[in-house]
Amino acid sequence: MKKKTSLVYKFLYRMNLIWINVVMSLIFAVAAAVAFLRLNNPLAFVLTVILIWAMVILDIVLTVLRRRKVVTEAGNLGIVDDSGTVCTGLLDAMQLPTFIVTIEGKLIWANIDFKDVCDSLQIKPSSVVQKVFTEAIDGKLSTKNSVINGDIDVGRRSFKYFASYVAVSEDLAAGGIAICVYFYDVTAVERLKYLYRTNKVVLGEILIDNYEEIYQANGETVANQVLIALNDIFAKWIEGKNAIIKGLARERYLIVVTEESLKQLEEEQFVVLESAKKISVGNSIQVTLSIGLSSNRLELTDEAFRMLIADRNSDEQFKKAFEDTLPEHITDVEELINLSLSRGGDQAIVKIGTDKRDNLFFGGSELDIDREDMVEVRVRAGQLKSEIQKSNKVLIMGHAMADLDALGAALAMYRIATALGKPAYVVLGSPNSQISVMYRTLMESGDYYDVFISESEALNVLDEGTLTVVVDTFSARQCESPEVVKKSERIVVIDHHRRGVDAIENAVISYTVTAASSSSELIVELMRYIFPSEKILKKLEAETLYGGILVDTKNMFFKTGRRTFDVCSYLRQLGVIPVAVRKYIQPSYEDFKKINAIVSGMKYMTINGKGVAITSCELPRSEANTLAPIAADKMLEIAGVDCSFVLVKQDEDTAIKARSLGEVNVQIILENQAINGGGHFTAAAGLLKDTPPEKAEMLLLSILRNDGIKNGDQN
């Protein structure tokens, strides 16, 4: 019986009586007109009009009853517990703005709090519903039990919303399924976050790289005038920004700036670096600056703010966001200044998180200044001698895929260690084509059978008393044996490349001179101070060193200074004949053909006034590090080419080899976060994982146009 009643009820309820009444009213109206005009029957006309009004009143009553029923059903939406008890009216009683829409986005019902929010924003409820539905909900609820949430801005305020399916009467929504959305105002919290992020204090330091050189070369008066001019530049630089700069010592300044103002300085590309170089008050040496700033912007997460509100100050996210201390920032700043100096100075570095690879680099637009002062060489030579003497053996290695510079520097370090009475070994894998001729010559001499050892042999002899010396690279992952470096307790690094963020840490000696032509040059200088009255090098070792200098200077064309020629002169005294050394660096006939094929595919273009040459090729990994750089150098010999890039397809990856004549800093270009490469001002390399050469070329061109080559800059 209940089932019958239910079916009858559903049938009658679903019948649209209002439309039936409208049709009947039209029929009665026609009948009344006929009765009055054709039949001339007033009584029939009056009865028809009464029926029409009765049906109109019935329609009004039905409409009111139906609306009340819908409102009642929507208001009774609530929660059913396990026992079947219904807690009705919960949505209407919630102190959160709430509304229900169909799965098509049509508003069914909204509570008073939602309407109050719309009134306060002076926006129609339908407009708010449409915005929330289209931007945040439509198509995102996958299952009936799923719940989605997120953030959305409405008008001038921010809200956190939650949405899920709800079961409703079929009169409310087809199929009895609708979407319930409720949200709460988080405007105050978002504004608090914004104020915290933008007004957070960032600590930094500014260092005049070459103050001592200016003082020594031009005297105290000129040095003081430089400081006065620099103070004026600083004042103009931070004018209108929330920042202060105060002198700490003659060549050091403290800078304190808010996060918001720091971003302005970044957008301006730290123009103070260029302004300082324009100082001309009688100084014969250009003024360059190193700037280090320690920020913490990457740690300001939503989770950290929730922990702040919940007073969970022991959580790791909270500590990262709110408990960074001034001593930690001071340590960071010191490391950034040292990193800048090891990269040649004349740049600003901003630390923005815990990962060093996220550091932002600005400047570095001038070639390294050749330093005449030999005091540091003498000091470093004394330190190196002391470290070798207190070791029981010495392991030496260069970078993987060693070139003549790495090999020559390693052999010279081997000779220094053995001359000091310590067993020494050079860690080297299979010789590649760059050193194959020299390596074969060394083996044929019969003096180096016990010098070169493999990685496994090095790990066997490594112990607590071993000193590991890394030459011609600063990076542990680029070493011939990263595992040996990882397990070594005492490490010495001697390099001439601009130091990157993945530099070997905790080295007992880290000697980096970016103005030097090569690591071979640095090792010979150190050796001459350790053995001032002895010539300990053998002729083959001297030839290897000379060949390394030729390779890194492109036959004495790049980065040659007084000290470079002084070292070459010393090597000549040991019997080196420059013409004879060329046989160690000349490519084979087959390699020569491959190099020409790479160069012949070159594309030339002008970007911001600089000539750019780009070519692509496919080479085995064993040849990519030898032939591609030579091809890049060859392209620089073409008139109008300021920088060159060789893109090498390697399986699914693309390697990039870059070279420059000195007016374009290819190191900064390949250090871009999209490439994450590195190297030197005029020579750099990078690797793009899972990227074909065509896509790599588009990315490289985008970097060159937007950041890499600035119009009018010597960068």
PDB file of C-alpha atoms in Angstrom, residues 15 144 190 202 205 218 303 326 354 416 437 535 542 550:
ATOM      1  CA  MET A  15       3.089  16.589 -12.767  1.00  0.00           C
ATOM      2  CA  LYS A 144      30.832  11.049  -5.395  1.00  0.00           C
ATOM      3  CA  GLU A 190      46.968  36.348   3.270  1.00  0.00           C
ATOM      4  CA  VAL A 202      67.549  40.448   4.313  1.00  0.00           C
ATOM      5  CA  GLU A 205      77.560  42.580   2.594  1.00  0.00           C
ATOM      6  CA  ASN A 218      97.199  55.145  -6.743  1.00  0.00           C
ATOM      7  CA  GLU A 303      52.286  24.863   6.087  1.00  0.00           C
ATOM      8  CA  LEU A 326      71.188  36.402  12.247  1.00  0.00           C
ATOM      9  CA  THR A 354      68.701  25.861   1.311  1.00  0.00           C
ATOM     10  CA  ILE A 416     106.166  18.210  -6.101  1.00  0.00           C
ATOM     11  CA  VAL A 437      99.182  11.145 -27.708  1.00  0.00           C
ATOM     12  CA  LYS A 535     114.227  22.704 -11.269  1.00  0.00           C
ATOM     13  CA  ALA A 542     107.161  20.503 -18.675  1.00  0.00           C
ATOM     14  CA  LEU A 550      98.228  26.285 -24.991  1.00  0.00           C
TER      15      LEU A 550
END
